[in-house]
CSV table of C-alpha atoms in Angstrom, one decimal:
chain,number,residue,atom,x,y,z
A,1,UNK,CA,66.4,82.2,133.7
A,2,UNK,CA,63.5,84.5,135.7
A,3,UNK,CA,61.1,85.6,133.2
A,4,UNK,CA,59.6,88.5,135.6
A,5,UNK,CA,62.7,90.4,135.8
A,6,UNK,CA,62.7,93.3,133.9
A,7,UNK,CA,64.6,93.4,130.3
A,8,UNK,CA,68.3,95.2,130.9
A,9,UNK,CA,69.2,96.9,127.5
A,10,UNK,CA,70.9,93.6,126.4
A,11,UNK,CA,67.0,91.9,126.1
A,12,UNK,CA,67.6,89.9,128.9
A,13,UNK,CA,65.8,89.3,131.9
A,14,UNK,CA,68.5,89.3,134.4
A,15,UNK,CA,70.9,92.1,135.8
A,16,UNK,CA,73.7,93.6,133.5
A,17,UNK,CA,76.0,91.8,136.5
A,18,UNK,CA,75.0,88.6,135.4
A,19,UNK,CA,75.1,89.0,131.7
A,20,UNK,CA,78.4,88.6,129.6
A,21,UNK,CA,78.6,89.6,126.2
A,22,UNK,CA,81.4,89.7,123.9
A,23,UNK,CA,82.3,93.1,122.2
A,24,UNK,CA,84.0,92.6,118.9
A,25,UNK,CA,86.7,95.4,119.2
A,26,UNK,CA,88.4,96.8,115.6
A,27,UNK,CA,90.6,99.5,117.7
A,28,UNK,CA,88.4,102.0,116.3
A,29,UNK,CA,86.3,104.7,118.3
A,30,UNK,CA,83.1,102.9,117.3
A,31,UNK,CA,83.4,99.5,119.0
A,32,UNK,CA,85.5,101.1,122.1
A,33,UNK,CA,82.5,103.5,122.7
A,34,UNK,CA,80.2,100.0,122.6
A,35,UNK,CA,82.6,98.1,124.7
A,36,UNK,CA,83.3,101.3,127.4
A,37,UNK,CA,79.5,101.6,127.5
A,38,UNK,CA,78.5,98.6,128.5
A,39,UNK,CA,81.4,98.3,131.2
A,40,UNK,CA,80.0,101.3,132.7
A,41,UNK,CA,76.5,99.9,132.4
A,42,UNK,CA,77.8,97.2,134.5
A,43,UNK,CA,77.7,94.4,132.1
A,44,UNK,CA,80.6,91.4,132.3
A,45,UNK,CA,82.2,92.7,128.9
A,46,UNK,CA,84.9,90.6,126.9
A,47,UNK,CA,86.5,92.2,124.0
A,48,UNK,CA,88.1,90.4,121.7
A,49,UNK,CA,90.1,91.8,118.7
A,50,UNK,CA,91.2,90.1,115.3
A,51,UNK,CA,94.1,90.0,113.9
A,52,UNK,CA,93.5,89.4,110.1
A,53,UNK,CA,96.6,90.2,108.8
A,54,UNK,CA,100.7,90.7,109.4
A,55,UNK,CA,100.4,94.7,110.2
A,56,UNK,CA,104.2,94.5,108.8
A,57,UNK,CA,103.5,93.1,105.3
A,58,UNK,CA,103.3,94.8,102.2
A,59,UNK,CA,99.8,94.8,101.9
A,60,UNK,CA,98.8,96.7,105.1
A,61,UNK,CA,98.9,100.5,105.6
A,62,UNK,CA,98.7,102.8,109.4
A,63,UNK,CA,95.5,103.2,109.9
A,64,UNK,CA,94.0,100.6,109.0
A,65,UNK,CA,91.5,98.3,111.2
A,66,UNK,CA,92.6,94.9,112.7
A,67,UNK,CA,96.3,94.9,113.3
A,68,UNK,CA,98.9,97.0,115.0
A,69,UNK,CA,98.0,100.0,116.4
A,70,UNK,CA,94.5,99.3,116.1
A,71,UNK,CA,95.0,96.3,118.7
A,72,UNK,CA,97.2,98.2,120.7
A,73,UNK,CA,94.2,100.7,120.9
A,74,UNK,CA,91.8,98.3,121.5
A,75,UNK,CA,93.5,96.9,124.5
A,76,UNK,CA,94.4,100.3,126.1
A,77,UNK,CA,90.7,100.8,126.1
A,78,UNK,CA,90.3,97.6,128.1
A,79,UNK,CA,92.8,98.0,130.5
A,80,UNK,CA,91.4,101.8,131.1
A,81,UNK,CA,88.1,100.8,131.1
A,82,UNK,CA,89.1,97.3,133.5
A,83,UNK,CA,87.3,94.5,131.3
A,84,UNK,CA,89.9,91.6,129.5
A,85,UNK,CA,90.7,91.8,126.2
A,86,UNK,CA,91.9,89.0,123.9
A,87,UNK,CA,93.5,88.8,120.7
A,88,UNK,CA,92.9,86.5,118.2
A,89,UNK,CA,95.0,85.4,114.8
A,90,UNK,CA,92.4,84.8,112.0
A,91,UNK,CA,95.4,85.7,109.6
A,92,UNK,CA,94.8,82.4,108.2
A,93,UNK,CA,91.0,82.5,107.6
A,94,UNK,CA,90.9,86.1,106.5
A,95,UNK,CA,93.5,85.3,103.9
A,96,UNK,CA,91.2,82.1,102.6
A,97,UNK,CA,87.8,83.9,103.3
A,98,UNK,CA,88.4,87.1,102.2
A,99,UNK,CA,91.6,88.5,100.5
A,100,UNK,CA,92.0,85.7,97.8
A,101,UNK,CA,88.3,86.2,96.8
A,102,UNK,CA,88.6,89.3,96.6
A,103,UNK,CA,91.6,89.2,94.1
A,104,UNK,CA,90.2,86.5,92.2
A,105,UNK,CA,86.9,88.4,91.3
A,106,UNK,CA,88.6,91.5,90.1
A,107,UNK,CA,90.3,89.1,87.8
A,108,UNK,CA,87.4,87.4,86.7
A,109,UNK,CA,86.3,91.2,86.0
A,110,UNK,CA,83.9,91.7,89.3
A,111,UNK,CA,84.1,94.9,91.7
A,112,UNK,CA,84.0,92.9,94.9
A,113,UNK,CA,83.1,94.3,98.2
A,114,UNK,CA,85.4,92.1,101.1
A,115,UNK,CA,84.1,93.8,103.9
A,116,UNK,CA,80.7,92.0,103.6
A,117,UNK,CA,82.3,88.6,102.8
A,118,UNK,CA,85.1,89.7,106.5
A,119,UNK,CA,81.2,90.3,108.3
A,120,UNK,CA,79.8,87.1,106.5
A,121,UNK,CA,82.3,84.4,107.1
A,122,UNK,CA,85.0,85.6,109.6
A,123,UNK,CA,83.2,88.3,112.7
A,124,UNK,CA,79.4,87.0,112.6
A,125,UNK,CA,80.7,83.2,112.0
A,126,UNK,CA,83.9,82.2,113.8
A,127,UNK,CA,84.5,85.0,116.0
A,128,UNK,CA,80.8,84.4,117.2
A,129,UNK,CA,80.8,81.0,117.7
A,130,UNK,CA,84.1,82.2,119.7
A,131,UNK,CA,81.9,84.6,122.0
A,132,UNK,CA,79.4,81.7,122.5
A,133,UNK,CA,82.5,79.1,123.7
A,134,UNK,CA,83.1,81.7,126.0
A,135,UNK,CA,79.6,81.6,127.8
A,136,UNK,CA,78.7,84.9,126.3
A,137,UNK,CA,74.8,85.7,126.5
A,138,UNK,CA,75.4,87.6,123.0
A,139,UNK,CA,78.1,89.5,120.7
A,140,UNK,CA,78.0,93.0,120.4
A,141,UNK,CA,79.3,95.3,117.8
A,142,UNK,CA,80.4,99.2,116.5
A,143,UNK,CA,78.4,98.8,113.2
A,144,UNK,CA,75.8,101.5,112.4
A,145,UNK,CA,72.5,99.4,112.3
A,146,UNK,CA,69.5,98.7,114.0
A,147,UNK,CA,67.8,95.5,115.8
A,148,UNK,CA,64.4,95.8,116.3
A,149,UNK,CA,62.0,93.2,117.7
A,150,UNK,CA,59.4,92.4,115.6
A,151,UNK,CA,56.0,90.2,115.2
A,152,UNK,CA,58.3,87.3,114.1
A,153,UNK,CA,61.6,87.9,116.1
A,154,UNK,CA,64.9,90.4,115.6
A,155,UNK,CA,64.6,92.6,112.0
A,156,UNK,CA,67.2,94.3,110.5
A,157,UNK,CA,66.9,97.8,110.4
A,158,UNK,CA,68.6,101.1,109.0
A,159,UNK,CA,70.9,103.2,111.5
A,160,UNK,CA,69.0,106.3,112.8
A,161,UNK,CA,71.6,108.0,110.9
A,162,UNK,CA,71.6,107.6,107.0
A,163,UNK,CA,74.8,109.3,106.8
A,164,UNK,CA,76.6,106.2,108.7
A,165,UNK,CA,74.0,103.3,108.3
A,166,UNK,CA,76.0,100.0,107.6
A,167,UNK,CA,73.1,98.2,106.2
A,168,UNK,CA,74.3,97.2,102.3
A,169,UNK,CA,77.5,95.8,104.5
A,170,UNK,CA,75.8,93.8,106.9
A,171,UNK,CA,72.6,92.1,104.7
A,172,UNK,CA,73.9,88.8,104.8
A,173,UNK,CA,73.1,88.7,108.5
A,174,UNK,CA,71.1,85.3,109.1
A,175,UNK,CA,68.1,84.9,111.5
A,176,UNK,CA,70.3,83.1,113.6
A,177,UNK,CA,73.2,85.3,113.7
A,178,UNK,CA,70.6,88.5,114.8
A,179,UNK,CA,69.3,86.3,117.3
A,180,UNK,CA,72.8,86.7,119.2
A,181,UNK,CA,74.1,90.2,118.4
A,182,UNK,CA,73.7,93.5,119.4
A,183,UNK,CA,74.0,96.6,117.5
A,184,UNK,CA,74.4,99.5,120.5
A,185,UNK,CA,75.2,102.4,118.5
A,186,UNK,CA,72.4,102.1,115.3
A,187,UNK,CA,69.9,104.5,117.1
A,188,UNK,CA,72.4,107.5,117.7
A,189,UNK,CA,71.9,110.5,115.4
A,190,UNK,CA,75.3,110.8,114.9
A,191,UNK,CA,79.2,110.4,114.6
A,192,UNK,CA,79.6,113.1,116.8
A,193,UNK,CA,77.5,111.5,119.8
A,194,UNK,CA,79.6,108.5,119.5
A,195,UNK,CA,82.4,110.8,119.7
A,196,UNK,CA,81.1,113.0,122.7
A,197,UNK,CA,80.4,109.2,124.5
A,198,UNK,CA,84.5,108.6,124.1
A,199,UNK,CA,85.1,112.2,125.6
A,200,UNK,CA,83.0,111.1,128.3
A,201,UNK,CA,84.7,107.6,129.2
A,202,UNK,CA,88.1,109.5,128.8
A,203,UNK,CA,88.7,106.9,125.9
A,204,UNK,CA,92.2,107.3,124.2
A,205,UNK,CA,91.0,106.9,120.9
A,206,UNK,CA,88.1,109.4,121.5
A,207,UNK,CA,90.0,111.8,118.7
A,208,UNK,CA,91.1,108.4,116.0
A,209,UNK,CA,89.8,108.9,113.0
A,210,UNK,CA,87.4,106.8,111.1
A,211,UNK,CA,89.0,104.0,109.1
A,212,UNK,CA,89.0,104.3,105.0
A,213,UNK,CA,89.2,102.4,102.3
A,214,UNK,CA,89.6,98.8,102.6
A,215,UNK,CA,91.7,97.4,105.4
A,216,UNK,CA,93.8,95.8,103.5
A,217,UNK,CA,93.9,97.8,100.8
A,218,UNK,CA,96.7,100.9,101.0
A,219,UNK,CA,95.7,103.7,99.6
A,220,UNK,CA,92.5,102.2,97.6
A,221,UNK,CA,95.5,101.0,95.5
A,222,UNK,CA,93.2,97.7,94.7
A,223,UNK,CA,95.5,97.1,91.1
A,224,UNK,CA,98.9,97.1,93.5
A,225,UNK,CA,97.6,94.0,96.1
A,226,UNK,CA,96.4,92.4,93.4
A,227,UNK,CA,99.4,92.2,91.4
A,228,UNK,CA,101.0,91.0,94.8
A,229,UNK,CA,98.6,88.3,95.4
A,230,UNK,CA,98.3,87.4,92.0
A,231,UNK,CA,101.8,87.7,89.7
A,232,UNK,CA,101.2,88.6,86.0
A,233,UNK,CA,97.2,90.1,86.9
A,234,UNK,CA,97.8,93.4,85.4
A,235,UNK,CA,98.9,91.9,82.0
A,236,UNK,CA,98.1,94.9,78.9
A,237,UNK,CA,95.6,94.4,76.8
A,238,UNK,CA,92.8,96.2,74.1
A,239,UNK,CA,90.1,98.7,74.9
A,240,UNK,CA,87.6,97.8,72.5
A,241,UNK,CA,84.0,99.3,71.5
A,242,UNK,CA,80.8,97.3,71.3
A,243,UNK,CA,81.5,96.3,67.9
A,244,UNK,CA,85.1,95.0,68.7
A,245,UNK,CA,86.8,97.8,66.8
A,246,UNK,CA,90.3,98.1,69.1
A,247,UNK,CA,90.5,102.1,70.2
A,248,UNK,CA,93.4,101.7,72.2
A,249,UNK,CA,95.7,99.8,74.7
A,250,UNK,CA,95.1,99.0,78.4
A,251,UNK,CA,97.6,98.8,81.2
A,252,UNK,CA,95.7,95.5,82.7
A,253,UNK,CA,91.8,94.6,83.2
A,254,UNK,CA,92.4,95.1,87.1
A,255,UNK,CA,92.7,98.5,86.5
A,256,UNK,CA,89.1,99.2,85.5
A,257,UNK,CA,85.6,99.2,87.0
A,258,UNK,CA,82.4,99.0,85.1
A,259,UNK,CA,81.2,102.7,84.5
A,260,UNK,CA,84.8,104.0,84.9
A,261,UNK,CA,85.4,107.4,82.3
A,262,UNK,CA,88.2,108.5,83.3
A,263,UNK,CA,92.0,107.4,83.3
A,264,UNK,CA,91.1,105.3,79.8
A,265,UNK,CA,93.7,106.9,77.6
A,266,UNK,CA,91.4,107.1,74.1
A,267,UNK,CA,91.0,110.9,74.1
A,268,UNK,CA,90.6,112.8,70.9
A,269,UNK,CA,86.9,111.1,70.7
A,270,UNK,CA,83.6,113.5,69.7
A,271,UNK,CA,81.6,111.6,72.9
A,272,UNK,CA,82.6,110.2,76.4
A,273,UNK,CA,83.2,106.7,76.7
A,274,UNK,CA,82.6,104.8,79.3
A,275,UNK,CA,83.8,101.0,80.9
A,276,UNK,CA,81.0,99.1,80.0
A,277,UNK,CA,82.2,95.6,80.3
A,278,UNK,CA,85.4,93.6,81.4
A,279,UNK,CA,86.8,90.5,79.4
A,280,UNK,CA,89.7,88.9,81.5
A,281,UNK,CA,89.6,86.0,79.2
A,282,UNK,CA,89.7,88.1,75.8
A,283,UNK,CA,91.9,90.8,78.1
A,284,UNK,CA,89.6,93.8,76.9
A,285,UNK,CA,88.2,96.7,78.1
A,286,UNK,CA,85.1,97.0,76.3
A,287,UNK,CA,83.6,100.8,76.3
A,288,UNK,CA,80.4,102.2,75.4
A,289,UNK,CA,78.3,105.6,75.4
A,290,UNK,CA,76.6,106.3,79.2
A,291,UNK,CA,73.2,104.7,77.7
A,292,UNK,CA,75.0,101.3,77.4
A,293,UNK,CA,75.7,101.1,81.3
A,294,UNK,CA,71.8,101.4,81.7
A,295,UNK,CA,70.3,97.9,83.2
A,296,UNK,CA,66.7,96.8,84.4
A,297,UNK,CA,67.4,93.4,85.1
A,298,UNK,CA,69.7,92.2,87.7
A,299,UNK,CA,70.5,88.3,87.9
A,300,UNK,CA,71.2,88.0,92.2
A,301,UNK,CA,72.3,84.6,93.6
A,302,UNK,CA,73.5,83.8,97.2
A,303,UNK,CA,70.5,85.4,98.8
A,304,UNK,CA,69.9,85.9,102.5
A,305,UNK,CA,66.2,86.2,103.2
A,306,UNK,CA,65.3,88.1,105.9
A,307,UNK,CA,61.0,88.4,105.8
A,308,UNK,CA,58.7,86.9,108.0
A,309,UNK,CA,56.8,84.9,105.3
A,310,UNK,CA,59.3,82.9,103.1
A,311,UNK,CA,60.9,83.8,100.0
A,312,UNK,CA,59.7,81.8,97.4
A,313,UNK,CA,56.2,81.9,98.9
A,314,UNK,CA,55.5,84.6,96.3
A,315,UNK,CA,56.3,85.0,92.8
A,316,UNK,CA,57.1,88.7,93.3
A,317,UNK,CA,58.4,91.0,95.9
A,318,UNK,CA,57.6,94.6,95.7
A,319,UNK,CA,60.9,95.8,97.4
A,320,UNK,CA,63.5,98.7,96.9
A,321,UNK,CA,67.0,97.7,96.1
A,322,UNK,CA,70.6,99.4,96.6
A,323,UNK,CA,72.8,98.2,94.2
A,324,UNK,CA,76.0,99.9,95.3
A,325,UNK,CA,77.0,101.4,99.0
A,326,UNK,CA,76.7,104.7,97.7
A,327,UNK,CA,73.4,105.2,96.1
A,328,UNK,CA,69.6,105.6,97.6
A,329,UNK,CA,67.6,102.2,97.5
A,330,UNK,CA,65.4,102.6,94.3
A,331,UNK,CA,62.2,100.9,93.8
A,332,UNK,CA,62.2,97.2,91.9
A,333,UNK,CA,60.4,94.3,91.5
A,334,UNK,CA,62.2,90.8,93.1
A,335,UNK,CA,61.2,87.7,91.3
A,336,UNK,CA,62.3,84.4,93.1
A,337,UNK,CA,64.1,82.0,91.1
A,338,UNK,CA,64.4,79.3,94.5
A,339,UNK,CA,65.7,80.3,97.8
A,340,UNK,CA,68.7,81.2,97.1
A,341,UNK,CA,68.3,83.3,93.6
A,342,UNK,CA,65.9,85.4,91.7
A,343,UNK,CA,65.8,88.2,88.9
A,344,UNK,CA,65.4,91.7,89.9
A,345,UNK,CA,63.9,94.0,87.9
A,346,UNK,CA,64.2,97.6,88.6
A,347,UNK,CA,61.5,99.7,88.1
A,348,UNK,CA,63.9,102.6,86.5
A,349,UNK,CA,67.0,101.5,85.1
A,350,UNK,CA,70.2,101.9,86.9
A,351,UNK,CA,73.9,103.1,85.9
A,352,UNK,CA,76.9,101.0,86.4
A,353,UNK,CA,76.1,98.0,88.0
A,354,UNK,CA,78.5,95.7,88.5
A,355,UNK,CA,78.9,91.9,88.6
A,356,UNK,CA,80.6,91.2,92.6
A,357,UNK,CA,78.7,93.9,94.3
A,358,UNK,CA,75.5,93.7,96.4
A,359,UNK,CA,72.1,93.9,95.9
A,360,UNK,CA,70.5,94.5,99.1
A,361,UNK,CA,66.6,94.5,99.7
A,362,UNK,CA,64.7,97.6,101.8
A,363,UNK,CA,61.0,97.5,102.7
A,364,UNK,CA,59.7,100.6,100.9
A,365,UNK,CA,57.9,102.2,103.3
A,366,UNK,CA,60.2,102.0,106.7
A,367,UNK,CA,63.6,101.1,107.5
A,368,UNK,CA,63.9,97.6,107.3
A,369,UNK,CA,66.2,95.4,105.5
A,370,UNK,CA,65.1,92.1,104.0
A,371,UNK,CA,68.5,90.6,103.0
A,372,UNK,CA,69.6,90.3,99.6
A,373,UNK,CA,72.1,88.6,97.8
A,374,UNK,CA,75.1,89.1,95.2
A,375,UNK,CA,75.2,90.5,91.3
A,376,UNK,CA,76.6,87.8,88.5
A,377,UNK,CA,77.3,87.6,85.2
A,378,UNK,CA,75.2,85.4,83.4
């Protein structure tokens, strides 16, 4: 490859003409902006859609990402655009990667989050070794985050918009995997410039709206698939306080997350009680006054390191954490247990976290992500 050629916007040094690259297309407006984009840019663009699961079963709702419409959608915005477009059944490995982990954490009493584990094991892992089997120079995607080369290679970095940034969904992203993809859309300011960019292509999904929920989820119904997947998950049980002393009677551990008040049924109490632990085994729903949900010290396993120096090559990390998709990173201390695992203490104590759901590490002073790794009960 000529190394005097100028870098296209890919970050390679030949002509978009001559670099192919894979566009990972949900059917949403997101990656058909991406994928319209770089046809227009001149690149030779692929897009290749998933089909994760039967768009005709039970458990799938309209509107969802990744089957039916949505690949309809994604192929008229090939054929308009004039690039091919494949489809391709992971039904199969979602099923076994995803969905049954996802149902058998809520019944081991974990608030999962599948759309990391769909990133993890089925788009950045099969469907990219996919894009390299078809000669691809690199994989590009919709997702709202930034790739930014650094002293040491590709860092993860936050969207430009905080509003959209995928980050706390994406953190399991290895060295490798950033190495080959491409992130097109992390430095717009926002939605509505993706939107005005599908205006501009004359893009039929230009006006879609943005998916909710969990794809395979209807409704945020979570209690419902499970109960499908898993027969006899929603058994009744007690709602107990810390001491044990039964309150009441449950309609099935699935229906509860940690830090849950309402929708418990024990009314008539002087205070507000909160979910402050699940116990599938016992079947209880063990609540608690708001105090009770306050922790400092988070066991994390399954980490993804993403720093230049390696992780266990200090004995403390000064980092800020994000302990659920919806809250601001706050400031902690990350103590490495091996390379995989550490304790992390937050500096002030958090509400509500959950066994299942991320951790994710931010460098406190700019935007960039240093990995992180999942929440367990010890």
């Amino acid at each position: 490859m000529p190394k005097d050629l100028p870098l296209n916007s890919l970050g390679f040094p030949k002509p978009p003409s001559e670099t192919r690259v894979v566009v990972a297309m949900s059917g949403g407006v997101d990656s058909s902006v991406v994928a319209a984009q770089l046809a227009e840019e001149g690149y030779d663009v692929v897009g290749v859609t998933l089909q994760l699961y039967d768009h005709g079963a039970a458990l799938a709702k309209k509107g969802a990402c990744c089957a039916g419409q949505d690949i309809h959608d994604a192929r008229r915005v090939a054929e308009e655009m004039g690039f091919p477009h494949y489809v391709l059944d992971y039904e199969n490995t979602f099923r076994e990667a995803v969905i049954d982990e996802f149902a058998d954490a809520y019944l081991g009493g974990a608030t999962p989050v599948p759309c990391i584990r769909c990133n993890e094991r089925v788009k950045f892992k099969d469907l990219l070794e996919t894009a390299k089997d078809l000669d691809a120079d690199c994989m590009a995607t919709g997702h709202y985050i930034q790739r930014k080369m650094g002293a040491q290679g590709p860092e993860l970095h936050c969207a430009a918009d905080a509003n959209r940034d995928q980050s706390y969904f994406l953190f399991s992203t290895t060295p490798e995997q950033l190495s080959y993809l491409r992130f097109p859309l992390g430095h717009l300011a926002s939605k509505a410039e993706t939107r005005a960019l599908a205006a501009k292509y004359g893009l039929p999904v230009a006006d879609k709206p943005d998916s909710q929920d969990i794809c395979f989820v209807p409704n945020g119904n979570y209690a419902s698939v499970i109960e499908k997947l898993r027969p006899g998950a929603a058994d009744p049980g007690e709602i107990v306080d810390m001491e044990g002393n039964v309150l009441g009677e449950h309609r099935g551990v699935i229906h509860y997350t940690i830090g849950q008040r309402r929708g418990l049924g024990i009314g008539g109490l002087e205070d507000p009680l909160y979910v402050v632990k699940l116990d599938p085994e016992k079947r209880q729903v063990v609540v608690g006054p708001k105090e009770a949900l306050s922790t400092r010290t988070i066991p994390v396993r399954e980490i993804n390191w993403l720093g230049d120096e390696p992780f266990t090559s200090r004995s403390e990390w000064h980092l800020s954490v994000k302990v659920r998709s919806t809250r601001p990173p706050r400031e902690a201390i990350i103590r490495p247990l091996s390379e995989t695992e550490a304790e992390v203490e937050l500096v002030v104590p958090e509400e509500g976290v959950s066994p299942g759901q991320a951790c994710v590490f931010y460098a406190p002073e700019d935007s960039r992500i240093f990995g992180g790794g999942w929440i367990y009960k010890k």
